[in-house]
Each structure stands twice: as structure tokens, then as C-alpha cells.
mmCIF file of N, CA and C in Angstrom:
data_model
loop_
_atom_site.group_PDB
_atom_site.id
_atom_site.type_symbol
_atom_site.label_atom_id
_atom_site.label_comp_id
_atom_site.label_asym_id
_atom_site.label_seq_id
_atom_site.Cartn_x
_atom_site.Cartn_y
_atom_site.Cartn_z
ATOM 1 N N UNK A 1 -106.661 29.410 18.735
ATOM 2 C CA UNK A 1 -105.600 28.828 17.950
ATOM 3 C C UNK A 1 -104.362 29.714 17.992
ATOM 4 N N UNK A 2 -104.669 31.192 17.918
ATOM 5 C CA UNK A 2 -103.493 32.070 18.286
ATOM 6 C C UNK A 2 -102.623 31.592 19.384
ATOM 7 N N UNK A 3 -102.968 31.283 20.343
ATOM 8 C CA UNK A 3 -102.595 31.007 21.869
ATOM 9 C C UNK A 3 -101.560 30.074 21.776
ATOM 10 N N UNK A 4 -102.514 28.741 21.261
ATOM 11 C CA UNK A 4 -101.813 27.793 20.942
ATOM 12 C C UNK A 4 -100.572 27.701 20.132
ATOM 13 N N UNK A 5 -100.476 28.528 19.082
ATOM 14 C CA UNK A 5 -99.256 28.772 18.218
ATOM 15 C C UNK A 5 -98.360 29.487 18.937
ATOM 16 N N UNK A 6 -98.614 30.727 19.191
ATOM 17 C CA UNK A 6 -97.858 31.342 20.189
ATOM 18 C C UNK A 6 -96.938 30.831 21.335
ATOM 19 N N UNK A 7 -98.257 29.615 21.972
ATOM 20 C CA UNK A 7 -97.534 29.069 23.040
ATOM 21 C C UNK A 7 -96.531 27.916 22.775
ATOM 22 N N UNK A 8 -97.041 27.466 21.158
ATOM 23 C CA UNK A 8 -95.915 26.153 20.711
ATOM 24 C C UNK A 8 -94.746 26.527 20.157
ATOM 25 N N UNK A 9 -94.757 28.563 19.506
ATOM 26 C CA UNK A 9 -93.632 28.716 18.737
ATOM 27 C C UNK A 9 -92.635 29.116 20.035
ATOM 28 N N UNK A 10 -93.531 29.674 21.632
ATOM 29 C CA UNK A 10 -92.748 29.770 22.360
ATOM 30 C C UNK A 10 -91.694 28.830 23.129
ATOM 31 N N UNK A 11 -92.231 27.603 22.946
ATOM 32 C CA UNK A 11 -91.909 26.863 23.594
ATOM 33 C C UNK A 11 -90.858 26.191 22.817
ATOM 34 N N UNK A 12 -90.914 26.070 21.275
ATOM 35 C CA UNK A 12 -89.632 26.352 20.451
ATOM 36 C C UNK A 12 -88.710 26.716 20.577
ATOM 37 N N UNK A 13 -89.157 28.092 20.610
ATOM 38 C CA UNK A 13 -87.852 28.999 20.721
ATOM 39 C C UNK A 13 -87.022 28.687 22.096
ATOM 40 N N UNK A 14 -87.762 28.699 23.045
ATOM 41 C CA UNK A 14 -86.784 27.935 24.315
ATOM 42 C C UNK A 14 -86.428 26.894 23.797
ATOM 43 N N UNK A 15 -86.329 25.566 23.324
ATOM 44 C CA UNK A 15 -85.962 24.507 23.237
ATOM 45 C C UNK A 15 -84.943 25.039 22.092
ATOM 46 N N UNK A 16 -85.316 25.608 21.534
ATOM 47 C CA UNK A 16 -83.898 25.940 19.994
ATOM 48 C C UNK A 16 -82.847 26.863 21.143
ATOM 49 N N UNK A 17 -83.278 27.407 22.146
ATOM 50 C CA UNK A 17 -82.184 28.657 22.720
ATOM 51 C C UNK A 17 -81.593 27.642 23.350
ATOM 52 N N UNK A 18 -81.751 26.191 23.984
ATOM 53 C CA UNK A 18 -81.515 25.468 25.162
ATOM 54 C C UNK A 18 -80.609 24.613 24.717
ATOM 55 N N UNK A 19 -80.596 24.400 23.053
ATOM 56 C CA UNK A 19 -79.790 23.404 22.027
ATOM 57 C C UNK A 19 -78.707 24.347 22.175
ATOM 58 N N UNK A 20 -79.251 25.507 21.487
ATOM 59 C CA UNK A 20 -78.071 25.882 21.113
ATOM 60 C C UNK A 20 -77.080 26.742 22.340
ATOM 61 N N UNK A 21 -77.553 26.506 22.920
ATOM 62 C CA UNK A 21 -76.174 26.680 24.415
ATOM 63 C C UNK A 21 -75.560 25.495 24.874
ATOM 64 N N UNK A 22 -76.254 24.356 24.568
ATOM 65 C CA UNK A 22 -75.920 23.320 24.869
ATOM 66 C C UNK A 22 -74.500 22.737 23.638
ATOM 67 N N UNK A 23 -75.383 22.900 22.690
ATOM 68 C CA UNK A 23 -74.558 22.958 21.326
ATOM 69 C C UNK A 23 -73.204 23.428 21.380
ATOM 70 N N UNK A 24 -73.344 24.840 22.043
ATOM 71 C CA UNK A 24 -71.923 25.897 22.187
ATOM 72 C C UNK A 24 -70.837 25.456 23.360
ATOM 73 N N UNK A 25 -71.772 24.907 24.207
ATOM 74 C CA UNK A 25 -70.906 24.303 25.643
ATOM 75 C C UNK A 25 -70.320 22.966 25.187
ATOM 76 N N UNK A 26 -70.770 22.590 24.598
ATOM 77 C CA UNK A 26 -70.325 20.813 24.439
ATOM 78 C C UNK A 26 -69.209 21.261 22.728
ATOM 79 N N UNK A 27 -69.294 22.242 21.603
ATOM 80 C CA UNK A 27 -68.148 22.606 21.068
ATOM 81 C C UNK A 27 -66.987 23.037 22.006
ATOM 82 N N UNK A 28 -67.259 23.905 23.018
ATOM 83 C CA UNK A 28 -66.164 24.686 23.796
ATOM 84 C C UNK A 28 -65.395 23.590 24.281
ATOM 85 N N UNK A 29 -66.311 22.532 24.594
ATOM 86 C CA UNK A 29 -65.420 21.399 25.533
ATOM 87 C C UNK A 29 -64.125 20.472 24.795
ATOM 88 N N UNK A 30 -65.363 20.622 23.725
ATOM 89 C CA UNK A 30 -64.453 19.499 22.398
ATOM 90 C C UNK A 30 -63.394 20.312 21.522
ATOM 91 N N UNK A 31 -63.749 21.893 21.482
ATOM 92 C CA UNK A 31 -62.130 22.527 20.888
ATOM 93 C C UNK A 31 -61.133 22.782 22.320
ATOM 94 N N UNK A 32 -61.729 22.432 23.876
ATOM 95 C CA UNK A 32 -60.655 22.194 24.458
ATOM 96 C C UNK A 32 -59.690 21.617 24.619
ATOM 97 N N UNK A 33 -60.297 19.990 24.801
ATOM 98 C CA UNK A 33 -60.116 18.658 24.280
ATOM 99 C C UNK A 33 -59.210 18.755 22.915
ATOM 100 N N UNK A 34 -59.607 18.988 22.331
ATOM 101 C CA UNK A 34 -59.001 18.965 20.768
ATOM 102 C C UNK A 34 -57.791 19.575 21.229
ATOM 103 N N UNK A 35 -57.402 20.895 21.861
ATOM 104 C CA UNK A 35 -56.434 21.865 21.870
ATOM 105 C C UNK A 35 -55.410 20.753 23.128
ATOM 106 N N UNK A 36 -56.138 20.432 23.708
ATOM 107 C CA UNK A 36 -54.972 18.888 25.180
ATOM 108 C C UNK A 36 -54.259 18.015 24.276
ATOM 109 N N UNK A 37 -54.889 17.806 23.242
ATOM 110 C CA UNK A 37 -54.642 16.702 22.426
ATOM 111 C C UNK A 37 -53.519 16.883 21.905
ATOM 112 N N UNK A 38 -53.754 17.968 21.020
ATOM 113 C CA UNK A 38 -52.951 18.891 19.927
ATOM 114 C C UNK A 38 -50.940 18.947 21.043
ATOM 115 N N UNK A 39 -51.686 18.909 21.811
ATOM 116 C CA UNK A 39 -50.351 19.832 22.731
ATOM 117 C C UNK A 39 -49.642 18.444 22.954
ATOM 118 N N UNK A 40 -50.646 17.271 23.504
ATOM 119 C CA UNK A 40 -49.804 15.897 23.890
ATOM 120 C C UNK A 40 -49.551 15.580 22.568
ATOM 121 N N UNK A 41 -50.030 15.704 21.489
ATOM 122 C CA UNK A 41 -49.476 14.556 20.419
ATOM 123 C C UNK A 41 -47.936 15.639 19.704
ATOM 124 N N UNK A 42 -48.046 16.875 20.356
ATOM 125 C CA UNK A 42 -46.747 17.516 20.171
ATOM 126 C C UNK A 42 -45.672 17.276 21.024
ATOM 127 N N UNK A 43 -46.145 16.697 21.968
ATOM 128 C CA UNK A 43 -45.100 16.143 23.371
ATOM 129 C C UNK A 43 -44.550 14.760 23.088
ATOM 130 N N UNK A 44 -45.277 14.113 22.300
ATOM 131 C CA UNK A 44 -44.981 12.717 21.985
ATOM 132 C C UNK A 44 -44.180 12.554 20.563
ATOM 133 N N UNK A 45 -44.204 13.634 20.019
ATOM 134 C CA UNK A 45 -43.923 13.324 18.758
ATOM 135 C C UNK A 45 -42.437 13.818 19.073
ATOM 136 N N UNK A 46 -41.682 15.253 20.191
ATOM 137 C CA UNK A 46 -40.557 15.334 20.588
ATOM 138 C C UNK A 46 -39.935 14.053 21.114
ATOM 139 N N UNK A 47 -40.851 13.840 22.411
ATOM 140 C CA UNK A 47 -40.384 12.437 22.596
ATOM 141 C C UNK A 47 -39.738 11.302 21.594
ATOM 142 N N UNK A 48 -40.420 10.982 21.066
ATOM 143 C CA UNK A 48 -40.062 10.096 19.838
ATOM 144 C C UNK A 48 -38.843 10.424 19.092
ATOM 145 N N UNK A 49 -38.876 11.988 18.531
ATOM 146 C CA UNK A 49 -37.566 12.075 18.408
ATOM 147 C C UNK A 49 -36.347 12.304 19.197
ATOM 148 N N UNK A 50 -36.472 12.504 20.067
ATOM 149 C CA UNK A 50 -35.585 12.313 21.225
ATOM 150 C C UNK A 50 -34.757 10.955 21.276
ATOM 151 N N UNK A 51 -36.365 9.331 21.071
ATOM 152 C CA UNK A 51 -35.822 8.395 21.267
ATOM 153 C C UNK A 51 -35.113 7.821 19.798
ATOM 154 N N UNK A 52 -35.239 8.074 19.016
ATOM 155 C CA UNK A 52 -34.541 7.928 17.592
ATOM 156 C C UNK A 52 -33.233 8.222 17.672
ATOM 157 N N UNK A 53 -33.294 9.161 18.147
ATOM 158 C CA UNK A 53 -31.486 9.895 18.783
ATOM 159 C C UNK A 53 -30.678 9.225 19.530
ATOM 160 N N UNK A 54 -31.384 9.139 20.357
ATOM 161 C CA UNK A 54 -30.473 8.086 21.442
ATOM 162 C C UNK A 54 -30.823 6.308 20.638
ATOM 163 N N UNK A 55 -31.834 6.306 20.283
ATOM 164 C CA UNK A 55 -31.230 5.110 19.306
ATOM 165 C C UNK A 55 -30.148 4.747 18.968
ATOM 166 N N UNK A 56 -30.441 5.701 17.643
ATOM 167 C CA UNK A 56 -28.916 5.959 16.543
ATOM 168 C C UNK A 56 -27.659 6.002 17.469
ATOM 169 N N UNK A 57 -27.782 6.871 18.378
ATOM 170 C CA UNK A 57 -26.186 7.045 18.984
ATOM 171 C C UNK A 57 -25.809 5.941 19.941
ATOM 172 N N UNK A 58 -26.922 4.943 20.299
ATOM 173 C CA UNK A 58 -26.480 3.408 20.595
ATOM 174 C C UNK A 58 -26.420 2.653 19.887
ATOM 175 N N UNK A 59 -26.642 2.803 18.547
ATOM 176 C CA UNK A 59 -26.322 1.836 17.723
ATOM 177 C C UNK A 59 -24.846 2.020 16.864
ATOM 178 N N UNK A 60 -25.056 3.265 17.328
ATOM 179 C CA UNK A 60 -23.513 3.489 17.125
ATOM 180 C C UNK A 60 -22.297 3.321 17.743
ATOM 181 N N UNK A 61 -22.787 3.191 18.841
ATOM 182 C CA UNK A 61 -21.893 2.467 20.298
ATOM 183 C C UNK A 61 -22.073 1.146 20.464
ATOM 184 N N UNK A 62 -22.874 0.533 19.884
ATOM 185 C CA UNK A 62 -22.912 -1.352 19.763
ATOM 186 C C UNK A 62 -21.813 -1.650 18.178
ATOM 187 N N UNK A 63 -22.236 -0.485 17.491
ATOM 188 C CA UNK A 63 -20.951 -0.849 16.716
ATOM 189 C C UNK A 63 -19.501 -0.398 17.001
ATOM 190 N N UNK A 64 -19.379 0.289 17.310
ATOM 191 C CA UNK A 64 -18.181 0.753 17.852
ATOM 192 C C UNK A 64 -17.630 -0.218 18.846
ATOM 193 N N UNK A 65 -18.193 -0.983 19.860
ATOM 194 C CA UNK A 65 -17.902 -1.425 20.528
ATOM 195 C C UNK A 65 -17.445 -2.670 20.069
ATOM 196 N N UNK A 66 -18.392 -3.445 18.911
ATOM 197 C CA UNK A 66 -17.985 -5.160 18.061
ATOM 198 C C UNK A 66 -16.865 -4.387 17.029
ATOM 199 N N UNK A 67 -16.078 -3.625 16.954
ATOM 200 C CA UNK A 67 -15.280 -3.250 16.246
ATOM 201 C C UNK A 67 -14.057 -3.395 16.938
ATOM 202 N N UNK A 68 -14.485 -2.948 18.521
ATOM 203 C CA UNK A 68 -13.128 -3.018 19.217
ATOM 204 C C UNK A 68 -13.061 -4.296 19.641
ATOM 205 N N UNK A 69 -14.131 -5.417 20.125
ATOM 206 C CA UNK A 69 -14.188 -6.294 20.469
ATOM 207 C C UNK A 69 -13.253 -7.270 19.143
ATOM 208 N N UNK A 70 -14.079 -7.254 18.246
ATOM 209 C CA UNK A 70 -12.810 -8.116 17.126
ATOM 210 C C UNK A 70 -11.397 -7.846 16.620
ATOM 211 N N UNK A 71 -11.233 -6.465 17.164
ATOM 212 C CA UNK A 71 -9.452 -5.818 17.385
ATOM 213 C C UNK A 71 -9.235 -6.842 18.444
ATOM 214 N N UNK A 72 -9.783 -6.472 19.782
ATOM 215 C CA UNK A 72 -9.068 -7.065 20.937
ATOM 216 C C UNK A 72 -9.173 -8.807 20.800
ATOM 217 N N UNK A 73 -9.982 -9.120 20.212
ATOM 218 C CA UNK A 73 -10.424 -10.521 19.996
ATOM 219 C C UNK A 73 -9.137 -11.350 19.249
ATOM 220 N N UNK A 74 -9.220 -10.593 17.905
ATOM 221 C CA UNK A 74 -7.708 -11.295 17.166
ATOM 222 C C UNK A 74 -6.393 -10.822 17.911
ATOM 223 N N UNK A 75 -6.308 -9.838 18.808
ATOM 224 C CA UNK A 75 -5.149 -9.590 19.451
ATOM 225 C C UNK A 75 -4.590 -10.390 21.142
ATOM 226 N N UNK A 76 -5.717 -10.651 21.682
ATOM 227 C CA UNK A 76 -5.813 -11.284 22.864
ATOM 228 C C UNK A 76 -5.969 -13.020 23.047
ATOM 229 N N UNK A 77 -7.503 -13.181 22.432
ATOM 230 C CA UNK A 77 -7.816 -14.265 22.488
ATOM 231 C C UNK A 77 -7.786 -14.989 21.010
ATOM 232 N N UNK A 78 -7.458 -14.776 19.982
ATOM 233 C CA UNK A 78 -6.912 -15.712 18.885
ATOM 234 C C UNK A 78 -5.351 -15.354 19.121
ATOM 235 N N UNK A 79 -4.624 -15.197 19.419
ATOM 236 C CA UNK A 79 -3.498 -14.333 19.214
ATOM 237 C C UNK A 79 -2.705 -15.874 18.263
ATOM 238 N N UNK A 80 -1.256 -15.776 17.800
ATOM 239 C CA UNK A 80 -0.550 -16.101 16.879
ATOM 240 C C UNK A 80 -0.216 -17.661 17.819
ATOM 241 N N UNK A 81 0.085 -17.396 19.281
ATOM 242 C CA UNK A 81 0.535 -18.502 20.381
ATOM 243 C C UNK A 81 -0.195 -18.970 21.436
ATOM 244 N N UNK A 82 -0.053 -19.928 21.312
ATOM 245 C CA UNK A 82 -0.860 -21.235 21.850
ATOM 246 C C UNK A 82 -1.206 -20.460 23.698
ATOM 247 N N UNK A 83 -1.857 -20.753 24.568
ATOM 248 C CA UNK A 83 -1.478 -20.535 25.977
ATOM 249 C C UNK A 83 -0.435 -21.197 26.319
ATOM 250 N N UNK A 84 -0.256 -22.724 26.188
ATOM 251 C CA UNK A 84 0.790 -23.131 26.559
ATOM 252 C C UNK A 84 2.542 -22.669 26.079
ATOM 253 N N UNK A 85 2.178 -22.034 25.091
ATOM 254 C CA UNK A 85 3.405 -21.242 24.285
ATOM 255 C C UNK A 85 4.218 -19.930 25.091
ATOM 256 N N UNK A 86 3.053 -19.493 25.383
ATOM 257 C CA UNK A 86 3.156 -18.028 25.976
ATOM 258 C C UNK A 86 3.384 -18.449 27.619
ATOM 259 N N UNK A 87 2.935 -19.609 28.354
ATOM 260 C CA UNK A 87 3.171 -20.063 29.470
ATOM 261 C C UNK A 87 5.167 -20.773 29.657
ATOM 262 N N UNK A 88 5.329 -20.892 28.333
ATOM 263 C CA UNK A 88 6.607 -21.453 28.198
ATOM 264 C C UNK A 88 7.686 -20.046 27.945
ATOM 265 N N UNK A 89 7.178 -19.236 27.526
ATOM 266 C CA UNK A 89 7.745 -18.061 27.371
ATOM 267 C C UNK A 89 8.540 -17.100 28.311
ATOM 268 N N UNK A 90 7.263 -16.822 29.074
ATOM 269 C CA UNK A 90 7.181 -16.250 30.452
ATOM 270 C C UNK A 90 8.345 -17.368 31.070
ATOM 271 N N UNK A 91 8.180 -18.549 31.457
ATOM 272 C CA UNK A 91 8.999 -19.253 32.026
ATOM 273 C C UNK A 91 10.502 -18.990 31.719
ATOM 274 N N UNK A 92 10.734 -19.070 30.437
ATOM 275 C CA UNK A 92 11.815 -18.501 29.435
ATOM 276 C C UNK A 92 12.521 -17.392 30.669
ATOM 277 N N UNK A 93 11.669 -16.497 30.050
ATOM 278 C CA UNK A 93 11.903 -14.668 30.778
ATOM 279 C C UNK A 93 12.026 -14.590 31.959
ATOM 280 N N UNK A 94 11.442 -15.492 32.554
ATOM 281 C CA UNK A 94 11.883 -15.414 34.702
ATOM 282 C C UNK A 94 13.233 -15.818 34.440
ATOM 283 N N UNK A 95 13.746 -17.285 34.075
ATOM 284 C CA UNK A 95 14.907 -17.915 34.364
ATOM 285 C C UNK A 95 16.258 -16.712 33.712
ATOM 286 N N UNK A 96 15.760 -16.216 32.598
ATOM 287 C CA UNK A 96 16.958 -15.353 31.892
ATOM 288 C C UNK A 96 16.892 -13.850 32.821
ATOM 289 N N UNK A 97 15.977 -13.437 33.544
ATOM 290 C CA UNK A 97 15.986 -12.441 34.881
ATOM 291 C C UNK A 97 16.839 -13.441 36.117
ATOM 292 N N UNK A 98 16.441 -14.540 36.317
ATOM 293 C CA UNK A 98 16.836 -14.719 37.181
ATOM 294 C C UNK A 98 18.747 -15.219 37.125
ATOM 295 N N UNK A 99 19.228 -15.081 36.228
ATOM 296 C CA UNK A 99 20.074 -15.322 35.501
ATOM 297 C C UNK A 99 20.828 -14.220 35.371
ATOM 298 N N UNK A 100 20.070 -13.068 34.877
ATOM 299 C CA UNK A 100 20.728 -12.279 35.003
ATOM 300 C C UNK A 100 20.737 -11.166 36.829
ATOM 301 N N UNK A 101 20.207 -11.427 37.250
ATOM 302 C CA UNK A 101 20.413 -11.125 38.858
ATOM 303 C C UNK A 101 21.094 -11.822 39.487
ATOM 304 N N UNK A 102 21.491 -12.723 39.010
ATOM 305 C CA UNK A 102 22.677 -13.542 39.734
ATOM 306 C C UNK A 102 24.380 -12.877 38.997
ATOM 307 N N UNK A 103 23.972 -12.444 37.333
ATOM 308 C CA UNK A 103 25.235 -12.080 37.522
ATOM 309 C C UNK A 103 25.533 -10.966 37.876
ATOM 310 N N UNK A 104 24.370 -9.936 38.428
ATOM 311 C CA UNK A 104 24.399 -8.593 38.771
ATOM 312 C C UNK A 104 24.604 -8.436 40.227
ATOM 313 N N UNK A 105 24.266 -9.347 41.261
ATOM 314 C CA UNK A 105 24.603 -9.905 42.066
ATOM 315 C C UNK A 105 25.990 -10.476 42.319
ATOM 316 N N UNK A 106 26.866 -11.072 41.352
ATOM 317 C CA UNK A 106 28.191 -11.825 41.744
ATOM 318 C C UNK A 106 28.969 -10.764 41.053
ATOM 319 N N UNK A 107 28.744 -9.553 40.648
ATOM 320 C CA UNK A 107 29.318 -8.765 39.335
ATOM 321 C C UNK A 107 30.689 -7.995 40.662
ATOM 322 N N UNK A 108 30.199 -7.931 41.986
ATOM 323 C CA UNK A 108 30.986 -6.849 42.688
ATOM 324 C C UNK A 108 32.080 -7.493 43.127
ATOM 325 N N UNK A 109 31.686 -8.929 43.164
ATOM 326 C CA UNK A 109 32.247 -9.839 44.391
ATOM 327 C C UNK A 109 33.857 -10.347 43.385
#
């Protein structure tokens, strides 16, 4: 019966020495793992703020931009005169150039 105990507490003790290396190798792996992790979810979390930034500073340039758009909007395309107004205008302004190059023209003669 000695033998037998002997040979079952031996055979224990290997199986407890065989856990626990196994035990220690498979922690080592998982506080590696853990430590990859640690490092990407610190890479992602810059990232992120990175993209918040450039967010904000395009949303600040979409406003900036409908700010100038409704300047140029009431100044260009609503303006006070009709197209046909401003087409009559211009017409105006050639004939009174051309009007006046004729008398700048006959001015020597």
C-alpha cells in the first residue's frame, strides 16, 4: 500500500507541476494579450480624438462657408435688380462709352 501511495502522490505531484506550468504559460500569454490590447485601445482612443478635431474644425468650415454663401447669395443672386434690369443697364453704359469715344475721337478734329 506504501508503493501505491507513493506512486499515486507521485504521480500528483507531476500532474500539479504540469498544471501549474501550464497555468503560468497560458497567464504569460493572456497578460501579453492583455498588454496588445491595452496599447491598441490607446491607439484608438488618440485616433478618435484626432477625428473629433477634424470634425469640429469642419463643422466649422460648413459653417463658415453657409455664412458666406448667404452674404454672396443676397448680394449676387437675390440682388435689388431684375437680370433683365441689369441687362438694360450695361446696355445703358456701352452706348454712353460709346458716346463718349466719339466725342473723344471728334474732340481734335
Amino acid at each position: 500500500t506504501d508503493g501505491t501511495v507513493s506512486a499515486g502522490e507521485q504521480q500528483a505531484a507531476e500532474d500539479h507541476e504540469a498544471f501549474v506550468k501550464k497555468t503560468e504559460a497560458d497567464t504569460k500569454e493572456k497578460d501579453e494579450l492583455m498588454g496588445e490590447k491595452e496599447t491598441e485601445m490607446i491607439t484608438i482612443k488618440d485616433e478618435l480624438v484626432d477625428l473629433k478635431d477634424a470634425k469640429t474644425e469642419a463643422a466649422k468650415a460648413v459653417t463658415m462657408a453657409e455664412e458666406e454663401l448667404s452674404t454672396l447669395k443676397s448680394s449676387c443672386v437675390e440682388g435689388e435688380e431684375t437680370y433683365e434690369q441689369r441687362s438694360q443697364k450695361r446696355l445703358a453704359e456701352i452706348e454712353a462709352l460709346k458716346q463718349a469715344l466719339a466725342i473723344l475721337e471728334n474732340w481734335n478734329n
